[in-house]
PDB file of N, CA and C in Angstrom:
ATOM      1  N   MET A  19      15.719 -28.105 -28.381  1.00 62.00           N
ATOM      2  CA  MET A  19      14.489 -27.166 -28.249  1.00 62.00           C
ATOM      3  C   MET A  19      14.922 -26.010 -27.259  1.00 62.00           C
ATOM      4  N   THR A  20      14.786 -24.719 -27.718  1.00 78.00           N
ATOM      5  CA  THR A  20      15.214 -23.655 -26.943  1.00 78.00           C
ATOM      6  C   THR A  20      14.086 -23.176 -26.016  1.00 78.00           C
ATOM      7  N   LYS A  21      14.360 -22.760 -24.874  1.00 88.00           N
ATOM      8  CA  LYS A  21      13.355 -22.232 -23.885  1.00 88.00           C
ATOM      9  C   LYS A  21      12.903 -20.819 -24.304  1.00 88.00           C
ATOM     10  N   GLU A  22      11.618 -20.526 -24.431  1.00 89.00           N
ATOM     11  CA  GLU A  22      11.201 -19.165 -24.816  1.00 89.00           C
ATOM     12  C   GLU A  22      11.321 -18.136 -23.752  1.00 89.00           C
ATOM     13  N   THR A  23      11.725 -16.994 -24.017  1.00 92.00           N
ATOM     14  CA  THR A  23      11.933 -15.989 -23.163  1.00 92.00           C
ATOM     15  C   THR A  23      10.543 -15.513 -22.533  1.00 92.00           C
ATOM     16  N   PRO A  24      10.568 -14.899 -21.332  1.00 90.00           N
ATOM     17  CA  PRO A  24       9.369 -14.300 -20.852  1.00 90.00           C
ATOM     18  C   PRO A  24       8.603 -13.322 -21.686  1.00 90.00           C
ATOM     19  N   LYS A  25       9.320 -12.603 -22.582  1.00 93.00           N
ATOM     20  CA  LYS A  25       8.758 -11.724 -23.477  1.00 93.00           C
ATOM     21  C   LYS A  25       7.985 -12.510 -24.643  1.00 93.00           C
ATOM     22  N   GLU A  26       8.770 -13.615 -25.100  1.00 93.00           N
ATOM     23  CA  GLU A  26       8.177 -14.290 -26.149  1.00 93.00           C
ATOM     24  C   GLU A  26       6.952 -15.151 -25.699  1.00 93.00           C
ATOM     25  N   ARG A  27       6.870 -15.627 -24.450  1.00 89.00           N
ATOM     26  CA  ARG A  27       5.807 -16.334 -23.836  1.00 89.00           C
ATOM     27  C   ARG A  27       4.626 -15.311 -23.760  1.00 89.00           C
ATOM     28  N   LYS A  28       4.886 -14.133 -23.246  1.00 91.00           N
ATOM     29  CA  LYS A  28       3.837 -13.136 -23.140  1.00 91.00           C
ATOM     30  C   LYS A  28       3.220 -12.831 -24.482  1.00 91.00           C
ATOM     31  N   GLU A  29       3.947 -12.672 -25.490  1.00 93.00           N
ATOM     32  CA  GLU A  29       3.523 -12.377 -26.829  1.00 93.00           C
ATOM     33  C   GLU A  29       2.629 -13.596 -27.378  1.00 93.00           C
ATOM     34  N   ARG A  30       3.123 -14.767 -27.050  1.00 91.00           N
ATOM     35  CA  ARG A  30       2.396 -16.062 -27.505  1.00 91.00           C
ATOM     36  C   ARG A  30       1.069 -16.017 -26.924  1.00 91.00           C
ATOM     37  N   PHE A  31       0.953 -15.756 -25.552  1.00 89.00           N
ATOM     38  CA  PHE A  31      -0.393 -15.652 -24.968  1.00 89.00           C
ATOM     39  C   PHE A  31      -1.247 -14.619 -25.389  1.00 89.00           C
ATOM     40  N   LYS A  32      -0.656 -13.518 -25.534  1.00 92.00           N
ATOM     41  CA  LYS A  32      -1.550 -12.378 -26.072  1.00 92.00           C
ATOM     42  C   LYS A  32      -2.069 -12.554 -27.562  1.00 92.00           C
ATOM     43  N   ALA A  33      -1.417 -13.461 -28.391  1.00 95.00           N
ATOM     44  CA  ALA A  33      -1.904 -13.784 -29.629  1.00 95.00           C
ATOM     45  C   ALA A  33      -2.914 -14.891 -29.715  1.00 95.00           C
ATOM     46  N   MET A  34      -3.065 -15.439 -28.451  1.00 93.00           N
ATOM     47  CA  MET A  34      -4.163 -16.524 -28.309  1.00 93.00           C
ATOM     48  C   MET A  34      -5.452 -15.921 -28.098  1.00 93.00           C
ATOM     49  N   SER A  35      -6.602 -16.507 -28.486  1.00 94.00           N
ATOM     50  CA  SER A  35      -7.838 -16.056 -28.249  1.00 94.00           C
ATOM     51  C   SER A  35      -8.071 -16.497 -26.716  1.00 94.00           C
ATOM     52  N   SER A  36      -9.137 -15.974 -26.270  1.00 91.00           N
ATOM     53  CA  SER A  36      -9.550 -16.119 -24.837  1.00 91.00           C
ATOM     54  C   SER A  36      -9.883 -17.670 -24.715  1.00 91.00           C
ATOM     55  N   ALA A  37     -10.601 -18.221 -25.706  1.00 93.00           N
ATOM     56  CA  ALA A  37     -10.929 -19.639 -25.619  1.00 93.00           C
ATOM     57  C   ALA A  37      -9.792 -20.429 -25.603  1.00 93.00           C
ATOM     58  N   GLU A  38      -8.747 -20.095 -26.460  1.00 94.00           N
ATOM     59  CA  GLU A  38      -7.402 -20.941 -26.554  1.00 94.00           C
ATOM     60  C   GLU A  38      -6.694 -20.948 -25.207  1.00 94.00           C
ATOM     61  N   ARG A  39      -6.659 -19.715 -24.550  1.00 92.00           N
ATOM     62  CA  ARG A  39      -5.943 -19.519 -23.246  1.00 92.00           C
ATOM     63  C   ARG A  39      -6.651 -20.305 -22.243  1.00 92.00           C
ATOM     64  N   GLN A  40      -8.096 -20.222 -22.214  1.00 92.00           N
ATOM     65  CA  GLN A  40      -8.849 -21.117 -21.299  1.00 92.00           C
ATOM     66  C   GLN A  40      -8.481 -22.621 -21.326  1.00 92.00           C
ATOM     67  N   ALA A  41      -8.543 -22.948 -22.681  1.00 94.00           N
ATOM     68  CA  ALA A  41      -8.315 -24.430 -22.984  1.00 94.00           C
ATOM     69  C   ALA A  41      -6.877 -24.817 -22.556  1.00 94.00           C
ATOM     70  N   LEU A  42      -5.938 -24.030 -22.832  1.00 92.00           N
ATOM     71  CA  LEU A  42      -4.578 -24.351 -22.310  1.00 92.00           C
ATOM     72  C   LEU A  42      -4.389 -24.397 -20.829  1.00 92.00           C
ATOM     73  N   ILE A  43      -4.995 -23.495 -20.046  1.00 91.00           N
ATOM     74  CA  ILE A  43      -5.015 -23.446 -18.680  1.00 91.00           C
ATOM     75  C   ILE A  43      -5.714 -24.788 -18.122  1.00 91.00           C
ATOM     76  N   ARG A  44      -6.923 -25.096 -18.721  1.00 92.00           N
ATOM     77  CA  ARG A  44      -7.667 -26.340 -18.299  1.00 92.00           C
ATOM     78  C   ARG A  44      -6.788 -27.552 -18.547  1.00 92.00           C
ATOM     79  N   ALA A  45      -6.145 -27.711 -19.740  1.00 94.00           N
ATOM     80  CA  ALA A  45      -5.329 -28.821 -19.898  1.00 94.00           C
ATOM     81  C   ALA A  45      -4.159 -28.916 -19.037  1.00 94.00           C
ATOM     82  N   LYS A  46      -3.589 -27.839 -18.532  1.00 91.00           N
ATOM     83  CA  LYS A  46      -2.512 -27.859 -17.676  1.00 91.00           C
ATOM     84  C   LYS A  46      -2.980 -28.235 -16.224  1.00 91.00           C
ATOM     85  N   MET A  47      -4.176 -27.792 -15.889  1.00 89.00           N
ATOM     86  CA  MET A  47      -4.716 -28.103 -14.690  1.00 89.00           C
ATOM     87  C   MET A  47      -5.139 -29.575 -14.585  1.00 89.00           C
ATOM     88  N   LYS A  48      -5.590 -30.111 -15.662  1.00 90.00           N
ATOM     89  CA  LYS A  48      -5.913 -31.627 -15.854  1.00 90.00           C
ATOM     90  C   LYS A  48      -4.618 -32.413 -15.661  1.00 90.00           C
ATOM     91  N   ALA A  49      -3.565 -32.035 -16.313  1.00 93.00           N
ATOM     92  CA  ALA A  49      -2.330 -32.648 -16.232  1.00 93.00           C
ATOM     93  C   ALA A  49      -1.770 -32.660 -14.776  1.00 93.00           C
ATOM     94  N   GLU A  50      -2.133 -31.672 -13.980  1.00 89.00           N
ATOM     95  CA  GLU A  50      -1.626 -31.624 -12.623  1.00 89.00           C
ATOM     96  C   GLU A  50      -2.681 -32.264 -11.620  1.00 89.00           C
ATOM     97  N   GLY A  51      -3.809 -32.752 -12.222  1.00 87.00           N
ATOM     98  CA  GLY A  51      -4.752 -33.377 -11.372  1.00 87.00           C
ATOM     99  C   GLY A  51      -5.657 -32.353 -10.652  1.00 87.00           C
ATOM    100  N   LEU A  52      -5.702 -31.121 -11.083  1.00 83.00           N
ATOM    101  CA  LEU A  52      -6.395 -30.085 -10.393  1.00 83.00           C
ATOM    102  C   LEU A  52      -7.822 -29.888 -11.143  1.00 83.00           C
ATOM    103  N   GLN A  53      -8.907 -29.481 -10.377  1.00 80.00           N
ATOM    104  CA  GLN A  53     -10.113 -29.268 -10.879  1.00 80.00           C
ATOM    105  C   GLN A  53     -10.431 -27.757 -10.771  1.00 80.00           C
ATOM    106  N   GLU A  54     -11.322 -27.220 -11.750  1.00 80.00           N
ATOM    107  CA  GLU A  54     -11.689 -25.900 -11.502  1.00 80.00           C
ATOM    108  C   GLU A  54     -12.576 -25.671 -10.321  1.00 80.00           C
ATOM    109  N   GLY A  55     -12.483 -24.445  -9.799  1.00 74.00           N
ATOM    110  CA  GLY A  55     -13.336 -24.195  -8.597  1.00 74.00           C
ATOM    111  C   GLY A  55     -12.564 -23.458  -7.532  1.00 74.00           C
ATOM    112  N   SER A  56     -13.089 -23.192  -6.359  1.00 63.00           N
ATOM    113  CA  SER A  56     -12.577 -22.445  -5.297  1.00 63.00           C
ATOM    114  C   SER A  56     -11.381 -23.203  -4.522  1.00 63.00           C
ATOM    115  N   GLY A  57     -11.541 -24.570  -4.719  1.00 70.00           N
ATOM    116  CA  GLY A  57     -10.640 -25.272  -3.938  1.00 70.00           C
ATOM    117  C   GLY A  57     -11.157 -25.758  -2.621  1.00 70.00           C
ATOM    118  N   VAL A  58     -12.208 -25.134  -2.096  1.00 74.00           N
ATOM    119  CA  VAL A  58     -12.868 -25.465  -0.874  1.00 74.00           C
ATOM    120  C   VAL A  58     -14.215 -26.208  -1.200  1.00 74.00           C
ATOM    121  N   ILE A  59     -14.313 -27.534  -0.756  1.00 74.00           N
ATOM    122  CA  ILE A  59     -15.506 -28.311  -1.092  1.00 74.00           C
ATOM    123  C   ILE A  59     -16.744 -27.623  -0.496  1.00 74.00           C
ATOM    124  N   GLY A  60     -17.911 -27.400  -1.273  1.00 76.00           N
ATOM    125  CA  GLY A  60     -19.071 -27.024  -0.849  1.00 76.00           C
ATOM    126  C   GLY A  60     -19.122 -25.437  -0.546  1.00 76.00           C
ATOM    127  N   VAL A  61     -18.143 -24.780  -1.258  1.00 76.00           N
ATOM    128  CA  VAL A  61     -18.124 -23.368  -1.007  1.00 76.00           C
ATOM    129  C   VAL A  61     -18.104 -22.736  -2.437  1.00 76.00           C
ATOM    130  N   ALA A  62     -18.966 -21.642  -2.704  1.00 77.00           N
ATOM    131  CA  ALA A  62     -19.041 -20.965  -3.783  1.00 77.00           C
ATOM    132  C   ALA A  62     -18.956 -19.495  -3.460  1.00 77.00           C
ATOM    133  N   TYR A  63     -18.281 -18.693  -4.439  1.00 79.00           N
ATOM    134  CA  TYR A  63     -18.061 -17.365  -4.061  1.00 79.00           C
ATOM    135  C   TYR A  63     -18.873 -16.583  -5.144  1.00 79.00           C
ATOM    136  N   ASP A  64     -19.541 -15.439  -4.653  1.00 82.00           N
ATOM    137  CA  ASP A  64     -20.227 -14.504  -5.401  1.00 82.00           C
ATOM    138  C   ASP A  64     -19.177 -13.624  -6.163  1.00 82.00           C
ATOM    139  N   GLU A  65     -19.365 -13.600  -7.474  1.00 84.00           N
ATOM    140  CA  GLU A  65     -18.478 -12.785  -8.396  1.00 84.00           C
ATOM    141  C   GLU A  65     -18.320 -11.351  -7.878  1.00 84.00           C
ATOM    142  N   GLY A  66     -19.542 -10.770  -7.533  1.00 89.00           N
ATOM    143  CA  GLY A  66     -19.536  -9.381  -7.095  1.00 89.00           C
ATOM    144  C   GLY A  66     -18.679  -9.080  -5.814  1.00 89.00           C
ATOM    145  N   GLU A  67     -18.839 -10.089  -5.036  1.00 89.00           N
ATOM    146  CA  GLU A  67     -18.071  -9.949  -3.653  1.00 89.00           C
ATOM    147  C   GLU A  67     -16.647 -10.077  -3.903  1.00 89.00           C
ATOM    148  N   VAL A  68     -16.253 -10.909  -4.739  1.00 86.00           N
ATOM    149  CA  VAL A  68     -14.862 -11.031  -5.091  1.00 86.00           C
ATOM    150  C   VAL A  68     -14.233  -9.807  -5.744  1.00 86.00           C
ATOM    151  N   TRP A  69     -14.960  -9.231  -6.614  1.00 89.00           N
ATOM    152  CA  TRP A  69     -14.506  -7.918  -7.309  1.00 89.00           C
ATOM    153  C   TRP A  69     -14.436  -6.903  -6.188  1.00 89.00           C
ATOM    154  N   ASP A  70     -15.366  -6.824  -5.267  1.00 91.00           N
ATOM    155  CA  ASP A  70     -15.386  -5.788  -4.317  1.00 91.00           C
ATOM    156  C   ASP A  70     -14.153  -5.870  -3.367  1.00 91.00           C
ATOM    157  N   LEU A  71     -13.791  -7.200  -2.957  1.00 87.00           N
ATOM    158  CA  LEU A  71     -12.550  -7.344  -2.250  1.00 87.00           C
ATOM    159  C   LEU A  71     -11.292  -6.983  -3.042  1.00 87.00           C
ATOM    160  N   ILE A  72     -11.244  -7.221  -4.307  1.00 86.00           N
ATOM    161  CA  ILE A  72     -10.154  -6.928  -5.144  1.00 86.00           C
ATOM    162  C   ILE A  72     -10.015  -5.271  -5.204  1.00 86.00           C
ATOM    163  N   LEU A  73     -11.030  -4.636  -5.339  1.00 88.00           N
ATOM    164  CA  LEU A  73     -11.092  -3.286  -5.347  1.00 88.00           C
ATOM    165  C   LEU A  73     -10.781  -2.640  -4.025  1.00 88.00           C
ATOM    166  N   ILE A  74     -11.222  -3.258  -2.996  1.00 88.00           N
ATOM    167  CA  ILE A  74     -10.810  -2.617  -1.620  1.00 88.00           C
ATOM    168  C   ILE A  74      -9.325  -2.887  -1.333  1.00 88.00           C
ATOM    169  N   THR A  75      -8.779  -3.985  -1.698  1.00 84.00           N
ATOM    170  CA  THR A  75      -7.446  -4.350  -1.477  1.00 84.00           C
ATOM    171  C   THR A  75      -6.455  -3.228  -2.262  1.00 84.00           C
ATOM    172  N   SER A  76      -6.997  -2.881  -3.386  1.00 83.00           N
ATOM    173  CA  SER A  76      -6.301  -1.818  -4.240  1.00 83.00           C
ATOM    174  C   SER A  76      -5.957  -0.567  -3.567  1.00 83.00           C
ATOM    175  N   PHE A  77      -6.857  -0.238  -2.488  1.00 85.00           N
ATOM    176  CA  PHE A  77      -6.665   0.993  -1.711  1.00 85.00           C
ATOM    177  C   PHE A  77      -5.613   0.823  -0.580  1.00 85.00           C
ATOM    178  N   PHE A  78      -5.259  -0.448  -0.255  1.00 83.00           N
ATOM    179  CA  PHE A  78      -4.356  -0.642   0.782  1.00 83.00           C
ATOM    180  C   PHE A  78      -3.221  -1.442   0.347  1.00 83.00           C
ATOM    181  N   PRO A  79      -1.999  -0.727   0.016  1.00 76.00           N
ATOM    182  CA  PRO A  79      -0.816  -1.266  -0.529  1.00 76.00           C
ATOM    183  C   PRO A  79      -0.257  -2.457   0.464  1.00 76.00           C
ATOM    184  N   GLU A  80      -0.525  -2.284   1.703  1.00 76.00           N
ATOM    185  CA  GLU A  80       0.031  -3.232   2.688  1.00 76.00           C
ATOM    186  C   GLU A  80      -0.595  -4.643   2.637  1.00 76.00           C
ATOM    187  N   MET A  81      -1.868  -4.712   1.897  1.00 68.00           N
ATOM    188  CA  MET A  81      -2.587  -5.844   1.743  1.00 68.00           C
ATOM    189  C   MET A  81      -2.152  -6.570   0.482  1.00 68.00           C
ATOM    190  N   GLN A  82      -1.355  -5.856  -0.468  1.00 68.00           N
ATOM    191  CA  GLN A  82      -1.108  -6.492  -1.744  1.00 68.00           C
ATOM    192  C   GLN A  82       0.281  -7.345  -1.411  1.00 68.00           C
ATOM    193  N   SER A  83       0.384  -8.422  -2.136  1.00 68.00           N
ATOM    194  CA  SER A  83       1.528  -9.246  -2.070  1.00 68.00           C
ATOM    195  C   SER A  83       2.778  -8.440  -2.580  1.00 68.00           C
ATOM    196  N   LYS A  84       3.863  -8.580  -1.960  1.00 66.00           N
ATOM    197  CA  LYS A  84       5.088  -7.881  -2.321  1.00 66.00           C
ATOM    198  C   LYS A  84       6.116  -8.871  -2.859  1.00 66.00           C
ATOM    199  N   LYS A  85       6.785  -8.413  -3.892  1.00 64.00           N
ATOM    200  CA  LYS A  85       7.835  -9.156  -4.446  1.00 64.00           C
ATOM    201  C   LYS A  85       9.130  -9.083  -3.605  1.00 64.00           C
ATOM    202  N   GLU A  86       9.590 -10.358  -3.476  1.00 61.00           N
ATOM    203  CA  GLU A  86      10.959 -10.198  -2.715  1.00 61.00           C
ATOM    204  C   GLU A  86      12.089  -9.597  -3.499  1.00 61.00           C
ATOM    205  N   PRO A  87      12.993  -8.775  -2.994  1.00 57.00           N
ATOM    206  CA  PRO A  87      14.052  -8.193  -3.703  1.00 57.00           C
ATOM    207  C   PRO A  87      15.014  -9.195  -4.087  1.00 57.00           C
TER     208      PRO A  87
END
């Protein structure tokens, strides 16, 4: 079996429907023993607040993760 290239993998994911991608991610999480959620017991996040934080950080490049050279 040959390992697919990053380009092939990206194309395969783009060809999937949203439901197929979600099912694949959930299956991988289950195989790793992970559950959906924030990871913090008893904590829920407001979707609007999360998007606000994402938008705010887009204005501050120093807050974004940087790839190592």
